[in-house]
């Protein structure tokens, strides 16, 4: 009952964050005006603000947060490491480098060119992490490898940024990928991100029981009837795709895949049949809340900066807390 109440609580928090994302900004709107605008009624200005500008941004933020948190759950179970996440292991940086590459070389005009390049970069990064994990990398070595991989990939992105000096529009796009954000999200980003991410999350949910068994060890899972190789392949492909798609529409947004699964595991326990949907809701809520903070706080902070300010201290606390 307590855990069921927690799921309802997460759903209510997500609903509150969703409407806050539609209400707050340069022009703040009362909740009744937001509801009328969603129904296609009310003041024309409120209607334009909500439906044309904020709704695409909110929808993209919702699925991006859900994707990153779900990917974090999978990676923590896959590597049997509570510190694993798409950002720390370099998967997000690989997706960003892939996306930035097609932009820098003028190949990013087609609708799907950026997502496809992000997927390619993410899979290359994931392959490197899997190779390290197969060689028996412990927590420290895996994290250090992730730091090194992130540094290498970020250096590649910085190199492309330096090449774009004097091309202000391209430089702005690359900086966006580095810092992440939901500004200027449009219907095009909704079309690119939402259907594929929703499908990926839907395919992950039935794998909760298999995740429970794999997190206990391959031999245990195999003895209980799980085709470990097939399920592990499905898990790593889906989690990488989710990370790449999220990065392709919102840039690099760190720590969502680390903070949300770990916190919810403390409250809900390790059962991935419950943890996966809860993390999707929690990731969406955290991303939307941080995006609202970028509009309210002074200084014009980017979403990736706010999530780092939240997740960085949490990560340090995890490192200091005994397992």
mmCIF file of C-alpha atoms in Angstrom:
data_model
loop_
_atom_site.group_PDB
_atom_site.id
_atom_site.type_symbol
_atom_site.label_atom_id
_atom_site.label_comp_id
_atom_site.label_asym_id
_atom_site.label_seq_id
_atom_site.Cartn_x
_atom_site.Cartn_y
_atom_site.Cartn_z
ATOM 1 C CA UNK A 1 0.000 0.000 0.000
ATOM 2 C CA UNK A 2 2.825 2.336 0.898
ATOM 3 C CA UNK A 3 4.586 1.694 -2.411
ATOM 4 C CA UNK A 4 1.327 2.011 -4.320
ATOM 5 C CA UNK A 5 0.827 5.391 -2.661
ATOM 6 C CA UNK A 6 4.323 6.406 -3.758
ATOM 7 C CA UNK A 7 3.417 5.653 -7.374
ATOM 8 C CA UNK A 8 0.313 7.810 -7.117
ATOM 9 C CA UNK A 9 2.399 10.520 -5.486
ATOM 10 C CA UNK A 10 4.848 10.437 -8.395
ATOM 11 C CA UNK A 11 1.975 10.693 -10.868
ATOM 12 C CA UNK A 12 0.626 13.766 -9.056
ATOM 13 C CA UNK A 13 4.087 15.370 -8.959
ATOM 14 C CA UNK A 14 4.465 14.776 -12.691
ATOM 15 C CA UNK A 15 1.060 16.338 -13.343
ATOM 16 C CA UNK A 16 2.003 19.365 -11.228
ATOM 17 C CA UNK A 17 5.352 19.755 -13.032
ATOM 18 C CA UNK A 18 3.609 19.431 -16.414
ATOM 19 C CA UNK A 19 1.185 22.277 -15.705
ATOM 20 C CA UNK A 20 3.908 24.387 -14.049
ATOM 21 C CA UNK A 21 5.947 24.047 -17.244
ATOM 22 C CA UNK A 22 2.986 25.383 -19.218
ATOM 23 C CA UNK A 23 2.262 28.194 -16.776
ATOM 24 C CA UNK A 24 5.661 29.717 -15.910
ATOM 25 C CA UNK A 25 7.957 31.744 -18.132
ATOM 26 C CA UNK A 26 8.457 35.276 -19.344
ATOM 27 C CA UNK A 27 4.664 35.503 -19.406
ATOM 28 C CA UNK A 28 3.215 33.688 -16.383
ATOM 29 C CA UNK A 29 -0.312 32.371 -16.785
ATOM 30 C CA UNK A 30 -2.847 31.288 -14.149
ATOM 31 C CA UNK A 31 -3.847 27.628 -14.205
ATOM 32 C CA UNK A 32 -7.424 28.256 -15.488
ATOM 33 C CA UNK A 33 -5.995 30.098 -18.507
ATOM 34 C CA UNK A 34 -3.611 27.195 -19.191
ATOM 35 C CA UNK A 35 -6.457 24.673 -19.058
ATOM 36 C CA UNK A 36 -8.636 26.778 -21.381
ATOM 37 C CA UNK A 37 -5.728 27.176 -23.805
ATOM 38 C CA UNK A 38 -5.178 23.411 -23.897
ATOM 39 C CA UNK A 39 -8.835 23.063 -24.853
ATOM 40 C CA UNK A 40 -8.346 25.599 -27.650
ATOM 41 C CA UNK A 41 -10.289 28.354 -25.918
ATOM 42 C CA UNK A 42 -9.604 31.590 -24.045
ATOM 43 C CA UNK A 43 -7.387 34.585 -24.681
ATOM 44 C CA UNK A 44 -5.562 34.452 -28.057
ATOM 45 C CA UNK A 45 -2.238 35.436 -26.483
ATOM 46 C CA UNK A 46 -2.496 32.717 -23.830
ATOM 47 C CA UNK A 47 -3.565 30.287 -26.547
ATOM 48 C CA UNK A 48 -0.466 31.058 -28.638
ATOM 49 C CA UNK A 49 1.916 30.959 -25.658
ATOM 50 C CA UNK A 50 0.651 27.605 -24.395
ATOM 51 C CA UNK A 51 -0.011 25.675 -27.587
ATOM 52 C CA UNK A 52 2.651 27.008 -29.942
ATOM 53 C CA UNK A 53 5.590 27.649 -27.611
ATOM 54 C CA UNK A 54 5.278 25.871 -24.267
ATOM 55 C CA UNK A 55 3.415 22.681 -25.104
ATOM 56 C CA UNK A 56 6.091 21.304 -27.509
ATOM 57 C CA UNK A 57 8.784 22.217 -24.964
ATOM 58 C CA UNK A 58 6.880 20.506 -22.153
ATOM 59 C CA UNK A 59 6.115 17.371 -24.146
ATOM 60 C CA UNK A 60 9.747 17.025 -25.246
ATOM 61 C CA UNK A 61 10.963 17.584 -21.670
ATOM 62 C CA UNK A 62 8.579 14.923 -20.384
ATOM 63 C CA UNK A 63 9.771 12.182 -22.722
ATOM 64 C CA UNK A 64 13.444 13.197 -22.470
ATOM 65 C CA UNK A 65 13.383 12.911 -18.673
ATOM 66 C CA UNK A 66 11.561 9.584 -18.839
ATOM 67 C CA UNK A 67 14.048 8.223 -21.393
ATOM 68 C CA UNK A 68 17.157 9.245 -19.438
ATOM 69 C CA UNK A 69 15.827 7.860 -16.158
ATOM 70 C CA UNK A 70 14.759 4.574 -17.762
ATOM 71 C CA UNK A 71 18.173 4.272 -19.400
ATOM 72 C CA UNK A 72 19.808 4.865 -16.021
ATOM 73 C CA UNK A 73 17.765 2.060 -14.447
ATOM 74 C CA UNK A 74 18.810 -0.349 -17.185
ATOM 75 C CA UNK A 75 22.503 0.568 -17.036
ATOM 76 C CA UNK A 76 22.642 0.233 -13.269
ATOM 77 C CA UNK A 77 21.144 -3.260 -13.513
ATOM 78 C CA UNK A 78 23.137 -4.209 -16.625
ATOM 79 C CA UNK A 79 26.496 -3.296 -15.080
ATOM 80 C CA UNK A 80 25.328 -4.182 -11.542
ATOM 81 C CA UNK A 81 26.629 -0.784 -10.481
ATOM 82 C CA UNK A 82 24.531 1.871 -8.730
ATOM 83 C CA UNK A 83 26.766 4.632 -10.136
ATOM 84 C CA UNK A 84 26.218 3.734 -13.791
ATOM 85 C CA UNK A 85 24.270 6.231 -15.894
ATOM 86 C CA UNK A 86 24.209 7.437 -19.521
ATOM 87 C CA UNK A 87 25.999 10.668 -18.639
ATOM 88 C CA UNK A 88 28.754 9.250 -16.462
ATOM 89 C CA UNK A 89 29.589 6.434 -18.875
ATOM 90 C CA UNK A 90 29.887 8.696 -21.911
ATOM 91 C CA UNK A 91 26.811 7.536 -23.825
ATOM 92 C CA UNK A 92 25.234 11.012 -23.807
ATOM 93 C CA UNK A 93 28.515 12.626 -24.890
ATOM 94 C CA UNK A 94 28.852 10.124 -27.732
ATOM 95 C CA UNK A 95 25.336 10.929 -28.921
ATOM 96 C CA UNK A 96 26.088 14.655 -28.727
ATOM 97 C CA UNK A 97 29.326 14.291 -30.703
ATOM 98 C CA UNK A 98 27.500 12.352 -33.400
ATOM 99 C CA UNK A 99 24.798 15.008 -33.649
ATOM 100 C CA UNK A 100 27.275 17.885 -33.646
ATOM 101 C CA UNK A 101 29.351 16.208 -36.368
ATOM 102 C CA UNK A 102 26.541 16.222 -38.913
ATOM 103 C CA UNK A 103 25.739 19.842 -38.039
ATOM 104 C CA UNK A 104 29.365 20.943 -38.339
ATOM 105 C CA UNK A 105 29.771 19.353 -41.758
ATOM 106 C CA UNK A 106 26.488 20.702 -43.082
ATOM 107 C CA UNK A 107 24.601 17.401 -43.158
ATOM 108 C CA UNK A 108 21.997 18.217 -40.509
ATOM 109 C CA UNK A 109 19.251 19.647 -42.693
ATOM 110 C CA UNK A 110 17.325 16.392 -43.183
ATOM 111 C CA UNK A 111 14.810 15.684 -40.419
ATOM 112 C CA UNK A 112 16.353 12.405 -39.243
ATOM 113 C CA UNK A 113 20.046 13.113 -39.898
ATOM 114 C CA UNK A 114 20.751 14.444 -36.396
ATOM 115 C CA UNK A 115 18.937 11.623 -34.540
ATOM 116 C CA UNK A 116 20.626 8.973 -36.677
ATOM 117 C CA UNK A 117 24.049 10.494 -36.064
ATOM 118 C CA UNK A 118 23.289 10.700 -32.336
ATOM 119 C CA UNK A 119 22.307 7.033 -32.321
ATOM 120 C CA UNK A 120 25.545 6.096 -34.075
ATOM 121 C CA UNK A 121 27.674 8.066 -31.623
ATOM 122 C CA UNK A 122 25.812 6.632 -28.655
ATOM 123 C CA UNK A 123 26.270 3.032 -29.829
ATOM 124 C CA UNK A 124 29.999 3.525 -30.357
ATOM 125 C CA UNK A 125 30.311 4.877 -26.812
ATOM 126 C CA UNK A 126 28.216 2.039 -25.407
ATOM 127 C CA UNK A 127 30.362 -0.515 -27.221
ATOM 128 C CA UNK A 128 33.467 0.921 -25.553
ATOM 129 C CA UNK A 129 31.811 0.736 -22.117
ATOM 130 C CA UNK A 130 30.627 -2.847 -22.670
ATOM 131 C CA UNK A 131 34.145 -3.926 -23.682
ATOM 132 C CA UNK A 132 35.534 -2.425 -20.471
ATOM 133 C CA UNK A 133 32.824 -4.095 -18.399
ATOM 134 C CA UNK A 134 33.556 -7.493 -19.945
ATOM 135 C CA UNK A 135 37.176 -7.137 -18.908
ATOM 136 C CA UNK A 136 36.057 -7.078 -15.301
ATOM 137 C CA UNK A 137 36.100 -3.361 -14.602
ATOM 138 C CA UNK A 138 35.091 -2.674 -11.034
ATOM 139 C CA UNK A 139 33.228 0.410 -9.860
ATOM 140 C CA UNK A 140 36.320 2.613 -9.716
ATOM 141 C CA UNK A 141 37.730 1.491 -13.062
ATOM 142 C CA UNK A 142 34.345 1.738 -14.785
ATOM 143 C CA UNK A 143 33.821 5.284 -13.510
ATOM 144 C CA UNK A 144 37.363 6.352 -14.414
ATOM 145 C CA UNK A 145 36.882 4.873 -17.874
ATOM 146 C CA UNK A 146 33.650 6.853 -18.162
ATOM 147 C CA UNK A 147 35.462 10.042 -17.143
ATOM 148 C CA UNK A 148 38.179 9.418 -19.728
ATOM 149 C CA UNK A 149 35.652 8.592 -22.446
ATOM 150 C CA UNK A 150 33.618 11.699 -21.628
ATOM 151 C CA UNK A 151 36.774 13.841 -21.793
ATOM 152 C CA UNK A 152 37.712 12.379 -25.180
ATOM 153 C CA UNK A 153 34.243 12.837 -26.644
ATOM 154 C CA UNK A 154 33.878 16.355 -25.208
ATOM 155 C CA UNK A 155 37.266 17.216 -26.716
ATOM 156 C CA UNK A 156 35.938 16.123 -30.114
ATOM 157 C CA UNK A 157 32.879 18.329 -29.658
ATOM 158 C CA UNK A 158 35.074 21.247 -28.537
ATOM 159 C CA UNK A 159 37.252 20.762 -31.623
ATOM 160 C CA UNK A 160 34.177 21.029 -33.850
ATOM 161 C CA UNK A 161 33.172 24.135 -31.878
ATOM 162 C CA UNK A 162 36.564 25.721 -32.565
ATOM 163 C CA UNK A 163 36.182 24.897 -36.262
ATOM 164 C CA UNK A 164 32.888 26.766 -36.300
ATOM 165 C CA UNK A 165 34.446 30.019 -35.069
ATOM 166 C CA UNK A 166 32.922 32.875 -37.020
ATOM 167 C CA UNK A 167 29.790 30.904 -37.859
ATOM 168 C CA UNK A 168 27.586 32.189 -35.067
ATOM 169 C CA UNK A 169 24.521 30.058 -35.802
ATOM 170 C CA UNK A 170 26.525 26.837 -35.883
ATOM 171 C CA UNK A 171 28.474 27.804 -32.749
ATOM 172 C CA UNK A 172 25.192 28.398 -30.946
ATOM 173 C CA UNK A 173 23.884 25.000 -31.997
ATOM 174 C CA UNK A 174 27.018 23.226 -30.759
ATOM 175 C CA UNK A 175 26.930 25.070 -27.429
ATOM 176 C CA UNK A 176 23.328 23.947 -27.095
ATOM 177 C CA UNK A 177 24.398 20.309 -27.428
ATOM 178 C CA UNK A 178 27.091 20.799 -24.815
ATOM 179 C CA UNK A 179 24.815 22.402 -22.199
ATOM 180 C CA UNK A 180 21.446 20.882 -23.043
ATOM 181 C CA UNK A 181 18.093 22.605 -23.013
ATOM 182 C CA UNK A 182 14.496 22.721 -24.155
ATOM 183 C CA UNK A 183 14.444 26.238 -25.554
ATOM 184 C CA UNK A 184 12.839 26.698 -28.969
ATOM 185 C CA UNK A 185 11.502 23.151 -29.105
ATOM 186 C CA UNK A 186 8.987 22.852 -31.923
ATOM 187 C CA UNK A 187 6.566 20.395 -33.458
ATOM 188 C CA UNK A 188 9.515 18.985 -35.431
ATOM 189 C CA UNK A 189 11.235 17.941 -32.193
ATOM 190 C CA UNK A 190 7.972 16.434 -30.970
ATOM 191 C CA UNK A 191 7.751 14.357 -34.162
ATOM 192 C CA UNK A 192 11.392 13.245 -33.879
ATOM 193 C CA UNK A 193 11.416 12.421 -30.190
ATOM 194 C CA UNK A 194 8.068 11.456 -28.754
ATOM 195 C CA UNK A 195 6.884 8.450 -30.829
ATOM 196 C CA UNK A 196 10.267 6.700 -30.777
ATOM 197 C CA UNK A 197 10.919 7.376 -27.081
ATOM 198 C CA UNK A 198 7.422 6.286 -26.048
ATOM 199 C CA UNK A 199 7.879 3.085 -28.064
ATOM 200 C CA UNK A 200 11.281 2.438 -26.470
ATOM 201 C CA UNK A 201 9.913 2.937 -22.956
ATOM 202 C CA UNK A 202 6.953 0.669 -23.739
ATOM 203 C CA UNK A 203 9.317 -2.078 -24.920
ATOM 204 C CA UNK A 204 11.378 -1.764 -21.733
ATOM 205 C CA UNK A 205 8.506 -2.153 -19.266
ATOM 206 C CA UNK A 206 7.879 -5.896 -19.870
ATOM 207 C CA UNK A 207 11.590 -6.567 -19.189
ATOM 208 C CA UNK A 208 11.304 -5.628 -15.500
ATOM 209 C CA UNK A 209 11.304 -9.229 -14.268
ATOM 210 C CA UNK A 210 14.297 -10.105 -16.449
ATOM 211 C CA UNK A 211 16.112 -7.058 -15.054
ATOM 212 C CA UNK A 212 15.458 -8.326 -11.529
ATOM 213 C CA UNK A 213 17.062 -11.666 -12.343
ATOM 214 C CA UNK A 214 20.006 -10.267 -14.329
ATOM 215 C CA UNK A 215 20.854 -7.905 -11.479
ATOM 216 C CA UNK A 216 21.352 -11.030 -9.325
ATOM 217 C CA UNK A 217 23.921 -12.419 -11.751
ATOM 218 C CA UNK A 218 23.969 -14.130 -15.146
ATOM 219 C CA UNK A 219 24.141 -17.681 -13.783
ATOM 220 C CA UNK A 220 21.181 -17.131 -11.470
ATOM 221 C CA UNK A 221 19.120 -15.581 -14.263
ATOM 222 C CA UNK A 222 19.974 -18.392 -16.689
ATOM 223 C CA UNK A 223 19.078 -21.057 -14.153
ATOM 224 C CA UNK A 224 15.649 -19.443 -13.790
ATOM 225 C CA UNK A 225 14.922 -19.619 -17.510
ATOM 226 C CA UNK A 226 16.111 -16.227 -18.767
ATOM 227 C CA UNK A 227 17.855 -16.105 -22.142
ATOM 228 C CA UNK A 228 20.552 -13.830 -20.743
ATOM 229 C CA UNK A 229 22.343 -13.013 -23.980
ATOM 230 C CA UNK A 230 19.140 -12.067 -25.803
ATOM 231 C CA UNK A 231 17.757 -10.015 -22.903
ATOM 232 C CA UNK A 232 21.067 -8.209 -22.308
ATOM 233 C CA UNK A 233 21.199 -7.347 -26.002
ATOM 234 C CA UNK A 234 17.661 -5.974 -25.866
ATOM 235 C CA UNK A 235 18.398 -3.960 -22.742
ATOM 236 C CA UNK A 236 21.577 -2.326 -23.995
ATOM 237 C CA UNK A 237 20.058 -1.543 -27.415
ATOM 238 C CA UNK A 238 16.923 0.026 -25.922
ATOM 239 C CA UNK A 239 18.772 2.026 -23.263
ATOM 240 C CA UNK A 240 21.274 3.341 -25.829
ATOM 241 C CA UNK A 241 18.496 4.268 -28.252
ATOM 242 C CA UNK A 242 16.597 6.114 -25.526
ATOM 243 C CA UNK A 243 19.701 8.070 -24.524
ATOM 244 C CA UNK A 244 20.522 8.922 -28.139
ATOM 245 C CA UNK A 245 16.992 10.068 -28.943
ATOM 246 C CA UNK A 246 16.800 12.165 -25.778
ATOM 247 C CA UNK A 247 20.139 13.782 -26.592
ATOM 248 C CA UNK A 248 19.164 14.389 -30.219
ATOM 249 C CA UNK A 249 16.248 16.633 -29.189
ATOM 250 C CA UNK A 250 17.574 18.179 -25.956
ATOM 251 C CA UNK A 251 21.374 18.020 -25.938
ATOM 252 C CA UNK A 252 23.423 16.589 -23.071
ATOM 253 C CA UNK A 253 21.387 16.552 -19.852
ATOM 254 C CA UNK A 254 23.360 14.879 -17.109
ATOM 255 C CA UNK A 255 22.538 13.187 -13.810
ATOM 256 C CA UNK A 256 18.825 12.492 -14.442
ATOM 257 C CA UNK A 257 19.645 8.848 -15.129
ATOM 258 C CA UNK A 258 21.745 8.687 -11.950
ATOM 259 C CA UNK A 259 19.719 10.622 -9.377
ATOM 260 C CA UNK A 260 16.192 9.426 -10.112
ATOM 261 C CA UNK A 261 16.676 5.614 -10.162
ATOM 262 C CA UNK A 262 18.888 5.682 -7.059
ATOM 263 C CA UNK A 263 16.485 7.811 -5.018
ATOM 264 C CA UNK A 264 13.424 5.821 -6.024
ATOM 265 C CA UNK A 265 15.196 2.536 -5.290
ATOM 266 C CA UNK A 266 15.570 3.725 -1.694
ATOM 267 C CA UNK A 267 11.799 4.253 -1.418
ATOM 268 C CA UNK A 268 10.373 1.550 -3.677
ATOM 269 C CA UNK A 269 12.953 -1.213 -3.357
ATOM 270 C CA UNK A 270 14.884 -3.002 -6.112
ATOM 271 C CA UNK A 271 11.921 -4.543 -7.989
ATOM 272 C CA UNK A 272 12.392 -3.255 -11.539
ATOM 273 C CA UNK A 273 8.775 -4.011 -12.439
ATOM 274 C CA UNK A 274 7.925 -1.071 -10.194
ATOM 275 C CA UNK A 275 11.177 0.860 -10.468
ATOM 276 C CA UNK A 276 11.087 1.277 -14.258
ATOM 277 C CA UNK A 277 7.696 3.045 -14.527
ATOM 278 C CA UNK A 278 8.400 5.011 -11.349
ATOM 279 C CA UNK A 279 11.743 6.219 -12.720
ATOM 280 C CA UNK A 280 10.117 7.264 -15.977
ATOM 281 C CA UNK A 281 7.674 9.441 -14.050
ATOM 282 C CA UNK A 282 10.393 10.701 -11.712
ATOM 283 C CA UNK A 283 12.771 11.521 -14.568
ATOM 284 C CA UNK A 284 10.076 13.452 -16.408
ATOM 285 C CA UNK A 285 9.179 15.346 -13.221
ATOM 286 C CA UNK A 286 12.793 16.276 -12.430
ATOM 287 C CA UNK A 287 13.488 17.424 -15.989
ATOM 288 C CA UNK A 288 10.373 19.598 -16.139
ATOM 289 C CA UNK A 289 11.059 21.060 -12.679
ATOM 290 C CA UNK A 290 14.646 21.939 -13.635
ATOM 291 C CA UNK A 291 13.412 23.448 -16.903
ATOM 292 C CA UNK A 292 10.975 25.651 -14.971
ATOM 293 C CA UNK A 293 13.921 26.700 -12.784
ATOM 294 C CA UNK A 294 15.836 27.855 -15.887
ATOM 295 C CA UNK A 295 13.010 30.299 -16.598
ATOM 296 C CA UNK A 296 12.649 31.550 -13.026
ATOM 297 C CA UNK A 297 16.275 31.779 -11.858
ATOM 298 C CA UNK A 298 18.355 34.771 -12.993
ATOM 299 C CA UNK A 299 21.285 34.379 -15.359
ATOM 300 C CA UNK A 300 19.688 32.419 -18.202
ATOM 301 C CA UNK A 301 20.914 29.020 -17.025
ATOM 302 C CA UNK A 302 20.661 26.059 -19.376
ATOM 303 C CA UNK A 303 18.817 22.897 -18.369
ATOM 304 C CA UNK A 304 22.004 20.800 -18.362
ATOM 305 C CA UNK A 305 23.603 23.277 -15.944
ATOM 306 C CA UNK A 306 20.654 23.080 -13.520
ATOM 307 C CA UNK A 307 20.569 19.262 -13.552
ATOM 308 C CA UNK A 308 24.330 19.277 -12.896
ATOM 309 C CA UNK A 309 23.839 21.624 -9.935
ATOM 310 C CA UNK A 310 21.274 19.168 -8.568
ATOM 311 C CA UNK A 311 23.046 15.943 -9.509
ATOM 312 C CA UNK A 312 26.676 16.854 -8.781
ATOM 313 C CA UNK A 313 26.304 17.090 -4.978
ATOM 314 C CA UNK A 314 24.108 13.970 -5.044
ATOM 315 C CA UNK A 315 26.817 12.049 -6.904
ATOM 316 C CA UNK A 316 29.447 13.136 -4.372
ATOM 317 C CA UNK A 317 27.142 11.992 -1.564
ATOM 318 C CA UNK A 318 26.772 8.591 -3.257
ATOM 319 C CA UNK A 319 30.560 8.246 -3.498
ATOM 320 C CA UNK A 320 30.927 8.959 0.225
ATOM 321 C CA UNK A 321 28.083 6.687 1.303
ATOM 322 C CA UNK A 322 29.134 3.086 2.004
ATOM 323 C CA UNK A 323 27.498 0.530 -0.319
#
